[in-house]
Amino acid sequence: MSDSYLLPNDRVLRYSFRERLMHWVAGLSYLYLLISGLAFWSPWLFGLSAITGGPTISRILHPWVGLIFTFGVLWMYGVWSKQMRSTPRDKEWWRSVRHYIRNEDGQVPDEERFNAGQKLLFWGFFWCGIVLLLTGLVLWVPNWIPWSLRFLRLIAIILHPIAALLTIGLFMIHVYMGTAVERGAFGSVIRGDVSRKWAARYHRLWYEQILRQSATKE
Amino acid sequence: MSLANLEVRRISGHAATVPGAGLKRDLEVAKLVDTTTCIGCKACEVACMEWNGLTYSDTTFQNSYQTMPETTFNFWNLIKFNEYEPEDGGNLMLLMRKDQCMHCEEPGCLIACPSDGAIVQYANGIVDFQQDECIGCGYCITGCPFNIPKLSPQSQKVFKCTLCVDRVSEGLEPACIKACPTGCLHFGTKDEMKELGETRAKQLREQSGFAHAGVYDPSGVGGTHVLYVLHDATNPEAYGGLPRNPHVPWTVWLWKKPLKWIGNLALAGGLIGMFVHYLRFGPKTVEEDHEEPKEGKQP
């Protein structure tokens, strides 16, 4: 975890500038895709396209922003995929997820830099992102798909919304956890740092590792 | 085209009720195309371009009389030619079918369209695109079982046969019908056209030796407002790829019906669930702790 280290005033750097930047490249592009995509999803939400530039502009920009989002997701994959690997500890975490949900964090196993829920978010977005990219390319230029390859369009038109809905589920939990529930988490992805207490509470193994690293340095 | 003169039955991507639905009495109209008396003169192709003011574009040689491989955004009416050798060793037949929008009763394009009011179905059965409202997404291209809607590369809007809705709403027959020199094209109410077609099919069966002659009015899309009389109704594919059992693609149906409701309930449920969770459990806080490794720092 070379991206993390101790800071003055009992703070710990949780996310480096590079990590924060790539998070927001993916996050803001996803927000655009979400709003414009929901407009195309249901007549009841069609009015949302006014936020993203009007219906026609939304249709034109949605695929391009999708490419930016893909870039963000692949960047994250490059930086985080190793840290996101599943460990036996994650299974224990899932077994006690009930306590995590009820804010009984004392009964939740200590976690490394990312807990099992965050790993699910990462891999969910990664694999859904791949599906969204491939089906999105087909939906981008339906008029280029010849009649003989029509099945591609028919597959894309059902897989794209399914994958999108799965990411929306993950996204809602992610935003709720990151802003409302886990106080301090949002600041960590904006300014990069968290308090030592926060680090010890939510990602103790990671925090202890940083302490060891800084001890050996000194 | 004109929303003013015709009663609207259905509107694409429309959340509220259809204005004025059921207000007036409208007869359902239909075209009848008798492929057995078509001579392939293409007068209908020309009349379509003339009346609708479509631009000319290069045609491609197809090794046959056919003008181009398929209809395009500015060529809505295409005679499809097929040199057909019957499997039972009968005479070679030159099959000619006027291809255009079928104006389905259950239109896959309208069902797939996300844009409010871009596709309307009038009470008389005509399915019409309103390019003002079209966003160019191309979902209609995927929804159509007949390969009809085509995107214009210039305007990025989708175009197709309007069944000359502007003429029909003024009490005129479509331009293609007007131009047909053999009388193989007919226009009238759906009931009349169906009856006329069945009469002709009966004649073909009884007097011309076409035992399988029949009318093409596929039930998979709820029937169409363009009907064909075929020499062999059991083999529509021979007529330039007329689908045997066209229907709204099942993935489109799955997407627009069950998935949409499951998805919407899940989204609403998720939002409500999070709100209730917050009321019940509130935020996780680290202020009052929970032991923490002391680093020798005192307040």
Coordinates of C-alpha atoms in Angstrom, one line a residue:
Chain A
M1 CA 0.0 0.0 0.0
S2 CA 2.6 2.5 -1.1
D3 CA -0.3 5.0 -1.7
S4 CA -1.0 5.3 2.0
Y5 CA 1.1 6.8 4.9
L6 CA 0.8 8.7 8.1
L7 CA 0.2 12.4 8.1
P8 CA 0.6 15.0 10.8
N9 CA -2.3 15.8 13.3
D10 CA -3.3 12.2 13.7
R11 CA -4.3 11.8 10.1
V12 CA -3.7 9.0 7.6
L13 CA -3.5 9.4 3.9
R14 CA -6.1 6.8 2.6
Y15 CA -6.3 7.7 -1.1
S16 CA -3.5 9.3 -3.1
F17 CA -4.2 12.1 -5.6
R18 CA -4.1 9.5 -8.5
E19 CA -6.7 7.3 -6.7
R20 CA -9.0 10.3 -6.0
L21 CA -8.7 11.5 -9.6
M22 CA -9.5 8.2 -11.1
H23 CA -12.4 7.7 -8.7
W24 CA -14.0 10.9 -9.8
V25 CA -13.3 10.3 -13.5
A26 CA -15.3 7.2 -13.2
G27 CA -17.8 8.7 -10.6
L28 CA -18.7 11.8 -12.5
S29 CA -19.0 10.1 -15.8
Y30 CA -21.1 7.4 -14.2
L31 CA -23.4 10.1 -12.8
Y32 CA -24.0 11.5 -16.3
L33 CA -24.6 8.0 -17.7
L34 CA -27.0 7.3 -14.8
I35 CA -29.1 10.4 -15.4
S36 CA -29.2 10.2 -19.2
G37 CA -29.6 6.4 -19.1
L38 CA -32.6 6.6 -16.7
A39 CA -34.2 9.1 -19.1
F40 CA -34.1 6.4 -21.8
W41 CA -35.2 3.7 -19.4
S42 CA -38.7 4.9 -18.6
P43 CA -41.1 7.5 -19.9
W44 CA -41.7 8.5 -16.3
L45 CA -38.0 9.6 -16.1
F46 CA -37.6 11.0 -19.6
G47 CA -37.6 14.5 -18.2
L48 CA -34.3 13.8 -16.5
S49 CA -32.7 14.2 -19.9
A50 CA -33.2 18.0 -19.5
I51 CA -30.3 17.8 -16.9
T52 CA -28.0 16.1 -19.3
G53 CA -28.5 18.4 -22.3
G54 CA -31.9 17.5 -23.7
P55 CA -33.0 14.2 -25.1
T56 CA -31.0 14.3 -28.4
I57 CA -27.8 15.7 -26.9
S58 CA -28.1 13.1 -24.2
R59 CA -28.3 10.3 -26.8
I60 CA -25.3 11.7 -28.6
L61 CA -23.1 12.2 -25.5
H62 CA -24.1 9.1 -23.5
P63 CA -21.8 6.8 -25.6
W64 CA -18.9 9.2 -25.5
V65 CA -19.2 9.6 -21.7
G66 CA -19.4 5.8 -21.6
L67 CA -16.0 5.6 -23.1
I68 CA -14.7 8.0 -20.4
F69 CA -16.3 5.8 -17.8
T70 CA -14.7 2.7 -19.3
F71 CA -11.3 4.5 -19.2
G72 CA -12.0 5.2 -15.5
V73 CA -12.9 1.6 -14.7
L74 CA -9.9 0.2 -16.5
W75 CA -7.7 2.7 -14.7
M76 CA -9.1 1.5 -11.4
Y77 CA -8.6 -2.1 -12.4
G78 CA -4.9 -1.3 -13.1
V79 CA -4.4 0.4 -9.7
W80 CA -6.7 -1.6 -7.4
S81 CA -7.3 -5.1 -8.8
K82 CA -4.6 -6.6 -6.6
Q83 CA -5.9 -5.1 -3.4
M84 CA -9.4 -6.1 -4.4
R85 CA -8.6 -9.8 -4.5
S86 CA -10.9 -11.9 -2.4
T87 CA -9.4 -13.4 0.8
P88 CA -10.7 -16.0 3.3
R89 CA -11.3 -13.1 5.6
D90 CA -13.9 -11.7 3.2
K91 CA -16.0 -14.8 3.8
E92 CA -16.0 -14.1 7.5
W93 CA -16.9 -10.5 6.8
W94 CA -19.9 -11.6 4.8
R95 CA -20.9 -14.0 7.6
S96 CA -21.1 -11.0 10.0
V97 CA -22.5 -8.5 7.5
R98 CA -25.6 -8.4 9.6
H99 CA -23.6 -6.8 12.4
Y100 CA -22.0 -4.4 9.9
I101 CA -25.5 -3.3 8.7
R102 CA -26.6 -2.8 12.2
N103 CA -23.6 -0.6 13.0
E104 CA -22.3 -3.2 15.5
D105 CA -18.8 -2.8 14.1
G106 CA -17.1 -4.3 17.1
Q107 CA -18.5 -7.7 16.0
V108 CA -17.2 -7.4 12.4
P109 CA -13.8 -9.0 11.6
D110 CA -10.9 -6.6 11.1
E111 CA -10.4 -5.7 7.4
E112 CA -7.6 -4.7 5.2
R113 CA -7.6 -1.7 3.0
F114 CA -10.8 -2.7 1.4
N115 CA -13.5 -4.7 3.1
A116 CA -15.5 -7.4 1.3
G117 CA -18.3 -5.1 0.5
Q118 CA -16.0 -2.7 -1.3
K119 CA -14.6 -5.6 -3.2
L120 CA -18.0 -6.6 -4.3
L121 CA -18.6 -3.0 -5.5
F122 CA -15.3 -3.0 -7.4
W123 CA -15.8 -6.3 -9.2
G124 CA -19.5 -5.6 -9.8
F125 CA -18.7 -2.4 -11.5
F126 CA -15.8 -3.9 -13.4
W127 CA -17.7 -6.8 -14.9
C128 CA -20.9 -4.9 -15.4
G129 CA -18.7 -2.2 -17.0
I130 CA -17.4 -4.7 -19.5
V131 CA -21.0 -5.8 -20.4
L132 CA -22.1 -2.2 -20.6
L133 CA -19.2 -1.3 -22.9
L134 CA -19.8 -4.3 -25.3
T135 CA -23.6 -3.9 -25.5
G136 CA -23.3 -0.1 -25.5
L137 CA -21.1 -0.3 -28.6
V138 CA -23.8 -2.2 -30.4
L139 CA -26.5 0.2 -29.2
W140 CA -24.4 3.1 -30.2
V141 CA -24.6 2.3 -34.0
P142 CA -27.6 0.0 -34.5
N143 CA -27.8 1.1 -38.1
W144 CA -24.3 -0.4 -38.7
I145 CA -25.4 -3.8 -37.6
P146 CA -26.6 -5.7 -40.6
W147 CA -29.9 -7.5 -40.5
S148 CA -28.1 -10.9 -40.5
L149 CA -26.4 -9.9 -37.2
R150 CA -29.6 -8.6 -35.7
F151 CA -29.3 -11.0 -32.7
L152 CA -26.4 -8.7 -31.5
R153 CA -28.9 -5.8 -31.1
L154 CA -31.5 -8.0 -29.5
I155 CA -29.0 -9.3 -26.9
A156 CA -27.6 -5.8 -26.3
I157 CA -30.9 -4.2 -25.7
I158 CA -31.7 -6.5 -22.8
L159 CA -28.2 -7.0 -21.3
H160 CA -27.5 -3.2 -21.2
P161 CA -30.3 -2.3 -18.9
I162 CA -29.8 -5.5 -16.7
A163 CA -26.1 -4.6 -16.2
A164 CA -27.0 -1.0 -15.7
L165 CA -29.6 -1.9 -13.0
L166 CA -27.0 -4.0 -11.2
T167 CA -24.6 -1.1 -11.1
I168 CA -27.3 1.2 -9.9
G169 CA -27.9 -1.1 -7.0
L170 CA -24.2 -1.1 -6.1
F171 CA -24.0 2.7 -6.7
M172 CA -26.9 3.5 -4.4
I173 CA -25.4 1.5 -1.6
H174 CA -21.9 3.0 -2.3
V175 CA -23.1 6.6 -2.2
Y176 CA -25.3 6.0 0.9
M177 CA -22.5 4.3 2.7
G178 CA -19.9 6.8 1.6
T179 CA -21.8 10.0 2.4
A180 CA -24.5 9.3 5.0
V181 CA -23.4 6.2 7.0
E182 CA -19.6 6.1 7.2
R183 CA -18.8 9.6 8.3
G184 CA -15.3 10.5 7.1
A185 CA -15.4 8.3 4.0
F186 CA -16.5 11.0 1.6
G187 CA -13.7 13.3 2.8
S188 CA -11.2 10.5 2.2
V189 CA -12.0 10.4 -1.5
I190 CA -12.0 14.2 -1.8
R191 CA -9.1 15.4 0.4
G192 CA -7.5 11.9 0.7
D193 CA -7.1 11.7 4.5
V194 CA -8.9 10.0 7.4
S195 CA -8.4 10.2 11.1
R196 CA -6.4 7.5 12.8
K197 CA -9.5 6.5 14.7
W198 CA -11.4 6.1 11.5
A199 CA -8.6 4.0 10.0
A200 CA -8.4 1.8 13.1
R201 CA -12.1 1.3 13.2
Y202 CA -12.9 0.4 9.7
H203 CA -9.7 -1.0 8.2
R204 CA -7.6 -2.0 11.2
L205 CA -5.3 -4.4 9.4
W206 CA -4.5 -1.8 6.8
Y207 CA -3.9 0.8 9.6
E208 CA -1.6 -1.5 11.5
Q209 CA 0.4 -2.2 8.3
I210 CA 0.9 1.5 7.9
L211 CA 2.0 1.8 11.5
R212 CA 4.5 -1.0 10.9
Q213 CA 5.8 0.7 7.7
S214 CA 6.3 4.0 9.4
A215 CA 8.0 2.4 12.4
T216 CA 10.5 0.6 10.2
K217 CA 11.2 3.8 8.3
E218 CA 12.0 5.7 11.6
Chain B
M1 CA -46.7 14.1 -40.0
S2 CA -49.9 15.8 -39.1
L3 CA -51.2 15.1 -35.6
A4 CA -54.0 17.5 -36.2
N5 CA -56.2 15.6 -38.6
L6 CA -56.1 12.1 -37.1
E7 CA -57.0 10.7 -33.8
V8 CA -54.1 9.3 -31.9
R9 CA -54.4 5.8 -30.3
R10 CA -50.9 5.3 -28.9
I11 CA -47.8 7.4 -28.3
S12 CA -44.2 6.1 -27.8
G13 CA -42.4 6.9 -24.5
H14 CA -45.5 8.5 -23.1
A15 CA -46.2 8.3 -19.3
A16 CA -49.6 10.0 -19.2
T17 CA -52.8 9.2 -21.0
V18 CA -53.2 9.7 -24.8
P19 CA -55.0 13.0 -25.4
G20 CA -58.3 12.6 -27.1
A21 CA -58.3 8.8 -27.2
G22 CA -61.6 7.3 -28.1
L23 CA -63.1 10.6 -29.0
K24 CA -63.8 10.1 -32.7
R25 CA -64.8 7.2 -34.8
D26 CA -62.0 6.2 -37.2
L27 CA -62.0 3.4 -39.6
E28 CA -58.9 1.2 -39.7
V29 CA -57.3 1.5 -43.1
A30 CA -55.1 -0.9 -44.9
K31 CA -53.1 -1.4 -48.1
L32 CA -53.6 -4.6 -50.0
V33 CA -50.6 -5.7 -52.2
D34 CA -51.5 -8.5 -54.6
T35 CA -48.0 -9.9 -55.5
T36 CA -49.6 -12.2 -58.1
T37 CA -50.5 -9.2 -60.4
C38 CA -47.5 -7.1 -59.7
I39 CA -45.4 -6.6 -62.9
G40 CA -42.4 -5.0 -61.1
C41 CA -42.7 -1.7 -62.9
K42 CA -41.6 0.3 -59.8
A43 CA -44.1 3.1 -60.5
C44 CA -44.9 2.9 -56.7
E45 CA -41.2 3.5 -55.9
V46 CA -41.2 6.6 -58.0
A47 CA -44.6 7.9 -56.8
C48 CA -43.4 7.4 -53.2
M49 CA -40.3 9.5 -53.8
E50 CA -42.2 12.1 -55.7
W51 CA -45.0 12.6 -53.2
N52 CA -42.8 12.5 -50.1
G53 CA -40.1 14.7 -51.8
L54 CA -37.4 12.3 -51.1
T55 CA -33.9 13.0 -52.3
Y56 CA -32.3 10.8 -55.0
S57 CA -29.4 8.6 -54.2
D58 CA -27.3 6.2 -56.1
T59 CA -28.8 2.8 -56.7
T60 CA -26.7 -0.4 -56.5
F61 CA -26.8 -3.2 -59.0
Q62 CA -28.3 -6.4 -57.4
N63 CA -27.9 -8.9 -60.2
S64 CA -31.6 -8.6 -60.5
Y65 CA -34.2 -5.9 -61.2
Q66 CA -34.2 -4.8 -57.6
T67 CA -33.3 -1.1 -57.1
M68 CA -31.2 -1.6 -53.9
P69 CA -30.7 -4.2 -51.2
E70 CA -33.2 -2.8 -48.7
T71 CA -35.3 0.3 -48.0
T72 CA -33.3 3.3 -46.8
F73 CA -34.0 6.5 -44.9
N74 CA -34.9 8.2 -48.2
F75 CA -36.3 5.2 -50.1
W76 CA -39.3 3.9 -48.3
N77 CA -40.9 1.7 -51.0
L78 CA -38.9 -1.0 -52.6
I79 CA -39.9 -3.8 -54.9
K80 CA -38.1 -6.9 -53.8
F81 CA -37.4 -9.4 -56.6
N82 CA -36.6 -13.1 -56.2
E83 CA -36.1 -15.6 -58.9
Y84 CA -37.7 -18.6 -57.2
E85 CA -37.4 -22.2 -58.3
P86 CA -40.1 -24.2 -56.5
E87 CA -38.7 -27.3 -54.7
D88 CA -41.3 -29.5 -56.3
G89 CA -39.8 -28.8 -59.7
G90 CA -42.5 -26.4 -60.9
N91 CA -41.8 -23.4 -63.2
L92 CA -39.3 -20.7 -62.3
M93 CA -41.2 -17.8 -60.8
L94 CA -40.1 -14.2 -60.6
L95 CA -41.6 -13.1 -57.3
M96 CA -42.1 -9.4 -56.8
R97 CA -43.1 -7.9 -53.5
K98 CA -43.6 -4.2 -52.6
D99 CA -41.6 -3.8 -49.4
Q100 CA -42.5 -1.0 -47.0
C101 CA -43.5 -0.4 -43.4
M102 CA -46.2 -2.9 -42.5
H103 CA -47.9 -0.6 -39.9
C104 CA -48.2 -3.3 -37.3
E105 CA -51.1 -3.4 -34.9
E106 CA -48.5 -4.2 -32.2
P107 CA -45.6 -2.0 -33.4
G108 CA -42.2 -3.1 -32.2
C109 CA -40.7 0.3 -33.1
L110 CA -43.2 2.2 -30.9
I111 CA -42.9 -0.2 -28.0
A112 CA -39.1 0.2 -28.1
C113 CA -39.0 4.0 -28.5
P114 CA -38.0 5.9 -25.4
S115 CA -38.8 9.4 -26.7
D116 CA -42.2 10.9 -25.7
G117 CA -44.2 11.3 -28.9
A118 CA -41.6 10.3 -31.4
I119 CA -43.8 7.5 -32.7
V120 CA -47.6 7.6 -32.8
Q121 CA -50.2 5.1 -33.8
Y122 CA -53.3 6.6 -35.1
A123 CA -56.7 5.1 -34.5
N124 CA -56.8 4.3 -38.2
G125 CA -53.8 2.0 -37.7
I126 CA -51.1 4.1 -39.3
V127 CA -47.8 4.1 -37.3
D128 CA -46.0 7.4 -37.9
F129 CA -42.7 8.8 -36.9
Q130 CA -42.5 12.4 -35.7
Q131 CA -39.0 13.4 -36.5
D132 CA -39.3 16.6 -34.3
E133 CA -39.4 14.3 -31.2
C134 CA -36.9 11.7 -32.5
I135 CA -33.6 11.5 -30.6
G136 CA -31.9 9.2 -33.0
C137 CA -31.3 6.4 -30.5
G138 CA -32.2 3.7 -33.0
Y139 CA -34.2 1.5 -30.6
C140 CA -37.0 1.4 -33.2
I141 CA -34.5 -0.3 -35.6
T142 CA -34.0 -3.0 -33.0
G143 CA -37.7 -3.3 -32.2
C144 CA -38.9 -3.7 -35.8
P145 CA -39.3 -7.3 -37.0
F146 CA -39.4 -6.1 -40.7
N147 CA -36.1 -4.2 -41.0
I148 CA -37.9 -0.9 -41.9
P149 CA -36.9 2.1 -39.8
K150 CA -33.6 3.7 -41.1
L151 CA -31.4 6.4 -39.6
S152 CA -30.5 9.3 -41.8
P153 CA -26.8 10.0 -41.6
Q154 CA -27.4 13.7 -42.1
S155 CA -30.2 14.4 -39.6
Q156 CA -29.6 11.4 -37.2
K157 CA -33.4 10.9 -37.3
V158 CA -35.3 7.8 -38.3
F159 CA -37.5 7.7 -41.4
K160 CA -39.9 5.2 -42.9
C161 CA -43.1 4.9 -45.0
T162 CA -45.9 7.0 -43.4
L163 CA -48.6 5.2 -45.4
C164 CA -49.0 8.7 -46.8
V165 CA -50.7 9.8 -43.6
D166 CA -50.9 13.4 -45.0
R167 CA -52.9 12.1 -48.0
V168 CA -55.0 9.6 -46.0
S169 CA -56.0 12.2 -43.5
E170 CA -57.3 14.3 -46.3
G171 CA -59.3 11.4 -47.7
L172 CA -56.8 10.5 -50.5
E173 CA -55.2 7.1 -51.1
P174 CA -51.5 6.7 -50.6
A175 CA -49.2 7.8 -53.6
C176 CA -48.1 4.2 -54.3
I177 CA -51.6 3.0 -54.7
K178 CA -52.4 6.0 -57.0
A179 CA -49.5 5.1 -59.3
C180 CA -50.1 1.4 -59.7
P181 CA -50.9 0.6 -63.3
T182 CA -52.1 -3.0 -62.9
G183 CA -54.4 -2.5 -60.0
C184 CA -52.4 -4.9 -57.8
L185 CA -52.4 -2.2 -55.1
H186 CA -55.6 -1.5 -53.2
F187 CA -56.4 0.9 -50.4
G188 CA -59.5 0.9 -48.1
T189 CA -60.6 -0.2 -44.7
K190 CA -58.9 -3.1 -43.2
D191 CA -62.0 -5.3 -43.3
E192 CA -62.6 -4.5 -47.0
M193 CA -59.0 -5.2 -47.9
K194 CA -59.0 -8.5 -46.0
E195 CA -62.1 -9.6 -47.8
L196 CA -60.8 -8.5 -51.2
G197 CA -57.5 -10.4 -50.5
E198 CA -59.3 -13.5 -49.4
T199 CA -61.5 -13.4 -52.5
R200 CA -58.4 -13.1 -54.7
A201 CA -56.6 -15.9 -52.8
K202 CA -59.6 -18.2 -53.2
Q203 CA -59.6 -17.4 -57.0
L204 CA -55.9 -18.3 -57.1
R205 CA -56.5 -21.6 -55.3
E206 CA -59.5 -22.6 -57.3
Q207 CA -58.8 -21.2 -60.8
S208 CA -55.0 -20.7 -61.1
G209 CA -53.7 -23.8 -59.4
F210 CA -51.9 -22.1 -56.5
A211 CA -53.1 -24.5 -53.8
H212 CA -51.4 -22.6 -51.0
A213 CA -52.4 -19.1 -52.0
G214 CA -53.4 -16.9 -49.1
V215 CA -53.4 -13.5 -47.4
Y216 CA -50.4 -12.4 -45.2
D217 CA -51.7 -10.7 -42.1
P218 CA -49.3 -12.0 -39.4
S219 CA -51.0 -12.5 -36.0
G220 CA -47.6 -12.3 -34.1
V221 CA -47.7 -8.5 -34.4
G222 CA -51.5 -8.3 -34.0
G223 CA -52.1 -8.1 -37.7
T224 CA -50.7 -5.4 -40.1
H225 CA -52.2 -2.6 -42.0
V226 CA -50.4 -3.7 -45.2
L227 CA -51.7 -7.1 -46.4
Y228 CA -50.2 -9.3 -49.1
V229 CA -51.8 -11.8 -51.4
L230 CA -49.2 -14.5 -51.9
H231 CA -49.1 -17.4 -54.4
D232 CA -47.8 -19.5 -51.6
A233 CA -48.7 -18.2 -48.2
T234 CA -46.8 -21.1 -46.6
N235 CA -43.5 -19.8 -47.8
P236 CA -43.4 -16.0 -47.2
E237 CA -39.6 -16.1 -47.0
A238 CA -39.4 -16.6 -50.7
Y239 CA -40.8 -13.1 -51.2
G240 CA -37.6 -11.2 -50.5
G241 CA -37.4 -12.4 -46.9
L242 CA -40.9 -11.7 -45.6
P243 CA -40.8 -13.2 -42.0
R244 CA -43.0 -16.3 -41.5
N245 CA -44.0 -15.3 -37.9
P246 CA -43.0 -11.7 -37.2
H247 CA -43.4 -10.6 -33.6
V248 CA -42.0 -7.9 -31.3
P249 CA -38.6 -9.3 -30.4
W250 CA -38.9 -11.2 -27.0
T251 CA -35.9 -9.4 -25.6
V252 CA -37.6 -6.1 -26.4
W253 CA -40.7 -7.3 -24.7
L254 CA -38.7 -8.6 -21.7
W255 CA -37.0 -5.2 -21.4
K256 CA -40.1 -3.1 -21.7
K257 CA -42.4 -5.1 -19.6
P258 CA -41.1 -7.4 -16.8
L259 CA -37.6 -5.9 -16.5
K260 CA -38.9 -2.4 -16.3
W261 CA -41.2 -3.2 -13.5
I262 CA -38.7 -5.3 -11.6
G263 CA -36.1 -2.6 -12.1
N264 CA -38.4 0.3 -11.0
L265 CA -39.6 -1.6 -7.9
A266 CA -36.0 -2.5 -7.0
L267 CA -34.9 1.2 -7.4
A268 CA -37.8 2.5 -5.3
G269 CA -37.3 -0.3 -2.8
G270 CA -33.6 0.5 -2.6
L271 CA -34.2 4.2 -1.9
I272 CA -36.9 3.5 0.7
G273 CA -34.7 0.8 2.3
M274 CA -31.8 3.1 2.7
F275 CA -34.0 5.8 4.2
V276 CA -35.5 3.4 6.7
H277 CA -32.0 2.0 7.5
Y278 CA -30.8 5.5 8.3
L279 CA -33.8 6.2 10.5
R280 CA -33.3 2.9 12.3
F281 CA -29.5 2.6 12.6
G282 CA -28.2 6.1 11.7
P283 CA -24.6 6.8 10.8
K284 CA -21.5 4.9 11.9
T285 CA -19.4 7.3 14.1
V286 CA -15.9 7.0 15.4
E287 CA -16.0 9.8 17.9
E288 CA -17.0 7.9 21.1
D289 CA -14.7 4.9 20.8
H290 CA -13.7 1.8 20.7
E291 CA -10.1 1.4 21.7
E292 CA -7.4 2.6 19.4
P293 CA -3.7 2.0 19.4
K294 CA -2.2 4.8 21.4
E295 CA 0.6 6.6 19.6
G296 CA 1.8 8.5 22.7
K297 CA -0.2 11.6 21.8
Q298 CA -2.2 13.3 24.6
P299 CA -4.9 15.8 24.0

